[in-house]
Short mmCIF file of C-alpha atoms in Angstrom, two decimals:
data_model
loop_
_atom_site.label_atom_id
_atom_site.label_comp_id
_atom_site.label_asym_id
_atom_site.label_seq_id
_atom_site.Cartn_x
_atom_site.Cartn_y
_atom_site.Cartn_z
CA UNK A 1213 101.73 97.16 80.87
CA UNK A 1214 98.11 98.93 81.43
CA UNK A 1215 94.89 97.65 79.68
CA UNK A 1216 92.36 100.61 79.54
CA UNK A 1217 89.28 101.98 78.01
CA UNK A 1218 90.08 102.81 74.53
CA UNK A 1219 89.18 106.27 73.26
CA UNK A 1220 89.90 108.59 70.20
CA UNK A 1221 94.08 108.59 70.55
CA UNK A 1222 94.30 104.71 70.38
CA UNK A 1223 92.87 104.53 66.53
CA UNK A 1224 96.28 104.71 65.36
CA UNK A 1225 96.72 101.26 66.29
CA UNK A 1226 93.51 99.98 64.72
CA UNK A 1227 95.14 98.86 61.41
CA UNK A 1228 97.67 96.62 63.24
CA UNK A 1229 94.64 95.28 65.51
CA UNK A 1230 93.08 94.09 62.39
CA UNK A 1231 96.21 92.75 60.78
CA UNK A 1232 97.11 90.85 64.37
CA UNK A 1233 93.28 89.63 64.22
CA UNK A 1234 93.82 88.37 61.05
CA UNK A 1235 97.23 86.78 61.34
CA UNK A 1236 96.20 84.73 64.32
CA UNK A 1237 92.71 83.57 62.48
CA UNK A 1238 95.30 82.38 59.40
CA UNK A 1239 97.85 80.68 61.96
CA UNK A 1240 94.98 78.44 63.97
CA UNK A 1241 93.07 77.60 60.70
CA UNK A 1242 90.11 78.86 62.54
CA UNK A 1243 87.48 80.99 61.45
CA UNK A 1244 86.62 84.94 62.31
CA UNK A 1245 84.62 87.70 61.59
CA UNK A 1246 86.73 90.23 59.74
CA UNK A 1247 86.28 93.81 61.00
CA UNK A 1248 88.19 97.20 58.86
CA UNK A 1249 90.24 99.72 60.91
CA UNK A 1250 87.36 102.07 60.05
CA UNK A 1251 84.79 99.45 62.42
CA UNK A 1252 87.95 99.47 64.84
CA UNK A 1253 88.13 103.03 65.23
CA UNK A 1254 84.09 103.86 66.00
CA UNK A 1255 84.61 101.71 68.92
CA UNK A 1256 87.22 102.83 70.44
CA UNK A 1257 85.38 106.40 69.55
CA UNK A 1258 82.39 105.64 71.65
CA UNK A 1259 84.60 104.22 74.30
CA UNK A 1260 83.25 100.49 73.62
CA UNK A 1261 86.65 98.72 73.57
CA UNK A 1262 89.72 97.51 75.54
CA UNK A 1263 93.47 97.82 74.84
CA UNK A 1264 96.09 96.84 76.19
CA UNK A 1265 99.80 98.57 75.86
CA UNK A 1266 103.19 98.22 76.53
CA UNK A 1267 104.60 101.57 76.72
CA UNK A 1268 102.92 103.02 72.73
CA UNK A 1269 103.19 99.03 72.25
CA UNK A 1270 100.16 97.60 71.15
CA UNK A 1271 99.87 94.15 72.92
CA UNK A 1272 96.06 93.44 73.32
CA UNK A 1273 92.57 94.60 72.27
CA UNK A 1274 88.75 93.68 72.62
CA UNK A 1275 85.52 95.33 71.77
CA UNK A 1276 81.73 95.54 72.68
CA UNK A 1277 79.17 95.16 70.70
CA UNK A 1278 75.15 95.51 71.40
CA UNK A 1279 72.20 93.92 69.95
CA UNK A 1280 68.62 93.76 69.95
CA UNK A 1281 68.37 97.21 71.03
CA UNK A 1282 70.60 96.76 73.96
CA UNK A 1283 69.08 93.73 75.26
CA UNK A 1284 72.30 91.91 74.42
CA UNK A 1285 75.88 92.68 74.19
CA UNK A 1286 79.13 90.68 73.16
CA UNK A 1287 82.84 90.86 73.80
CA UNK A 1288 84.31 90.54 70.18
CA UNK A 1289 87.78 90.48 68.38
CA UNK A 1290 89.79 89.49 72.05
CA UNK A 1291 93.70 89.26 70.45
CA UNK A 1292 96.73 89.74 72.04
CA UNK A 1293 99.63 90.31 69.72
CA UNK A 1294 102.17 87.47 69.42
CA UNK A 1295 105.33 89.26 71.55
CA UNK A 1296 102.50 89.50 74.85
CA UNK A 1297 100.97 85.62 74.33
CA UNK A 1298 101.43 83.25 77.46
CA UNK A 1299 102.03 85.60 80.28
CA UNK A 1300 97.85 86.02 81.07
CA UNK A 1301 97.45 89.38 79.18
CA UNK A 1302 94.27 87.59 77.76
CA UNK A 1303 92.82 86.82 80.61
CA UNK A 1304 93.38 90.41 81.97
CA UNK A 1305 91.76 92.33 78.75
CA UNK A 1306 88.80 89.86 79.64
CA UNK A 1307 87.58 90.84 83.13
CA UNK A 1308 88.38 94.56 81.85
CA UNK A 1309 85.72 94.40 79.04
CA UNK A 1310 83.66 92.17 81.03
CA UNK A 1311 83.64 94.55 83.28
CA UNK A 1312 83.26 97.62 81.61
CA UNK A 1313 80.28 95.89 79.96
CA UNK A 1314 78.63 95.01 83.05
CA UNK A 1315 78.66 99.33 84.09
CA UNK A 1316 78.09 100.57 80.72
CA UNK A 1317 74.83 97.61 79.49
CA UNK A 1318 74.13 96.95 83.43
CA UNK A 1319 70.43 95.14 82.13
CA UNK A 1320 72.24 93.27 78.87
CA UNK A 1321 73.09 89.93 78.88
CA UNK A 1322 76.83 89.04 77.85
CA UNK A 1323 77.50 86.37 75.06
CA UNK A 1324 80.26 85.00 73.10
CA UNK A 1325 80.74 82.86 70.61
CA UNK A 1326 84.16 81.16 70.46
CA UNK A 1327 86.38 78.31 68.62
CA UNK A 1328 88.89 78.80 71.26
CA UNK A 1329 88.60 76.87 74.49
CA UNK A 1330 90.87 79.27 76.49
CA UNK A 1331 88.22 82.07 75.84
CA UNK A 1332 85.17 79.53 76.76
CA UNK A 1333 87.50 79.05 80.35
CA UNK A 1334 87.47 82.33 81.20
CA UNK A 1335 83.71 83.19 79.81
CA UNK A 1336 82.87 80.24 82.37
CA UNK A 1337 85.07 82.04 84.80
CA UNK A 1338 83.16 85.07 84.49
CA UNK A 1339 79.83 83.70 85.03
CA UNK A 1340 79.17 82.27 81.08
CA UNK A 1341 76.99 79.14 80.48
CA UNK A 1342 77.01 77.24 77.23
CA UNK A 1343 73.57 77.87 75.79
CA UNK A 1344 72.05 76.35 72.09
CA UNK A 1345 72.14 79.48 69.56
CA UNK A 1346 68.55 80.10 70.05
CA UNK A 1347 69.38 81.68 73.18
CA UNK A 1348 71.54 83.99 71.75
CA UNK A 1349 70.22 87.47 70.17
CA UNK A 1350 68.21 87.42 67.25
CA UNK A 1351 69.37 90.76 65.47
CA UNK A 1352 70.19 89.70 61.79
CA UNK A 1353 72.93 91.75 61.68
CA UNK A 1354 74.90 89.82 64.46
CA UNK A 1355 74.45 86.97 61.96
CA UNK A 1356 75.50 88.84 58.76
CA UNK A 1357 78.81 89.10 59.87
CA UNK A 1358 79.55 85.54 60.47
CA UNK A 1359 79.68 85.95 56.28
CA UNK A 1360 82.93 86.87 56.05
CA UNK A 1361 83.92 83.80 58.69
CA UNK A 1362 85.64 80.29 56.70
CA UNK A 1363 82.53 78.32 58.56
CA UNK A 1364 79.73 80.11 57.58
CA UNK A 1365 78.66 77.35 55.38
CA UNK A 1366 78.26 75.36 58.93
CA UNK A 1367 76.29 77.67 60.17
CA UNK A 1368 73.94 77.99 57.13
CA UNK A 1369 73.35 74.27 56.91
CA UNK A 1370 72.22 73.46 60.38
CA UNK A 1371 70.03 76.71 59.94
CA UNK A 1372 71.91 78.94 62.23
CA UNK A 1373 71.08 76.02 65.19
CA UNK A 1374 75.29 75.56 65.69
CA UNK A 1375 78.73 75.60 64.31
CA UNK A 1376 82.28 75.15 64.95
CA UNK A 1377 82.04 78.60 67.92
CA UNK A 1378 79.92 77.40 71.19
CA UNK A 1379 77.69 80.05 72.78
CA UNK A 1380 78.02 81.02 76.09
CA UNK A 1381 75.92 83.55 78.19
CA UNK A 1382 76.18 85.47 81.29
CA UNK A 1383 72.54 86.48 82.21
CA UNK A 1384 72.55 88.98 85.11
CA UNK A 1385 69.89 88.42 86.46
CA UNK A 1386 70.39 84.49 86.42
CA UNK A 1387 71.09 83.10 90.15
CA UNK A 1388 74.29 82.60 91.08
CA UNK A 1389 73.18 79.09 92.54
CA UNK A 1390 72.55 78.45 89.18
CA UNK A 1391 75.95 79.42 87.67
CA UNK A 1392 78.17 76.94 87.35
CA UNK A 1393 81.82 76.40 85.60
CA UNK A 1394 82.58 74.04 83.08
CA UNK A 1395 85.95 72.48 83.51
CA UNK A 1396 88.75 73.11 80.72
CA UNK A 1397 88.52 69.35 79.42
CA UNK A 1398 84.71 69.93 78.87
CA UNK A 1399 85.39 72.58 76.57
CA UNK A 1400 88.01 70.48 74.49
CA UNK A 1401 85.83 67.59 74.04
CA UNK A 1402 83.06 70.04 72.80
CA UNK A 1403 85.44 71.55 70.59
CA UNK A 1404 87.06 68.27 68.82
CA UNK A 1405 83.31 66.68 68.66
CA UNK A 1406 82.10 69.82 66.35
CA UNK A 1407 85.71 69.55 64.68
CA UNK A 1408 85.25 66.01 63.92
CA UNK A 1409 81.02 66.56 62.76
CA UNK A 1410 81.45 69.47 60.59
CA UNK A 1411 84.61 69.37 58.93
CA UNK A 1412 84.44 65.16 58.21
CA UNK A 1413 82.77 66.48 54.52
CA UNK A 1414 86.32 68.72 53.69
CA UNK A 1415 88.42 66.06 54.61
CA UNK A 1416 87.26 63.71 52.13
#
């Protein structure tokens, strides 16, 4: 198993990255940004993305993004395909794009927004704080593709303030007396309070 940068001879795979994105987004009922094979394959072109590989397997992927004009960058898409889940691949893919981030947008600040409390535990592992959306970047464009996400109509209601994903920030030039985790059960509270708020209307 190796997790590298990706480059031009990994686009083959984007069409199953988007499919496995997909699949998983159907499978937790959660909801996700959808991205085309065509998106897929710039990234890896300009060397902004992470996969992972077993062999000419495909078993993981992640991407950067920037925003703002490079005042802000986020890891997007993280998936590992089903056959590679539970052994830590995720984890691993993680600390690669985190830290391929970190050389390639030294001055950016890092955020993520997430359903999934396993991501928020290692975003807090990294050096992520949960911050209000405000905090986040500003470029419309970030926010335009949240259109194609089940819960945008969360996000449109409580004028872009929150929704079902948390925000979470690494800042580099934050202290790192100032830094400090969240524990796992935080983030699952956090997660059923916004489940239980948001989607009490679809329920009825």
């Amino acid at each position: 198993m190796k997790v590298v940068i990706a480059d031009k001879s990994h686009i083959k795979y984007a069409e199953l990255i988007c499919e496995t994105i997909a699949e998983s987004a159907a499978v937790r009922g959660t909801g996700i940004a959808r991205r085309t094979p065509e998106y897929i394959a710039t990234k890896m072109e300009n060397g902004n993305a992470v996969i992972a590989l077993d062999g000419d397997k495909f078993a993981g992927f992640c991407y950067i993004e920037k925003w703002g004009h490079g005042k802000f960058v986020a890891n997007s898409g993280l998936i590992v395909h089903p056959d590679y889940r539970g052994v830590g691949l995720a984890k691993k893919i993680k600390h690669k794009v985190f830290e391929h981030s970190r050389k390639k947008f030294p001055d950016a600040k890092i955020f993520s927004i997430t359903t999934g409390s396993a991501v928020m535990k290692m975003n807090s592992d990294l050096g992520y704080k949960p911050v209000v959306f405000s905090e986040l970047t500003d470029d419309q464009t970030f926010w335009d593709g949240c259109q194609t996400c089940k819960n945008y109509d969360v996000l449109t209601r409580t004028n872009r303030k929150m929704c079902l994903c948390t925000g979470m920030l690494y800042d580099p030039n934050a202290k790192k007396g100032d830094i400090k985790k969240v524990k796992d059960k935080t983030f699952q509270r956090l997660k059923s309070i916004k489940e239980a708020l948001f989607l009490k209307k679809e329920k009825k």
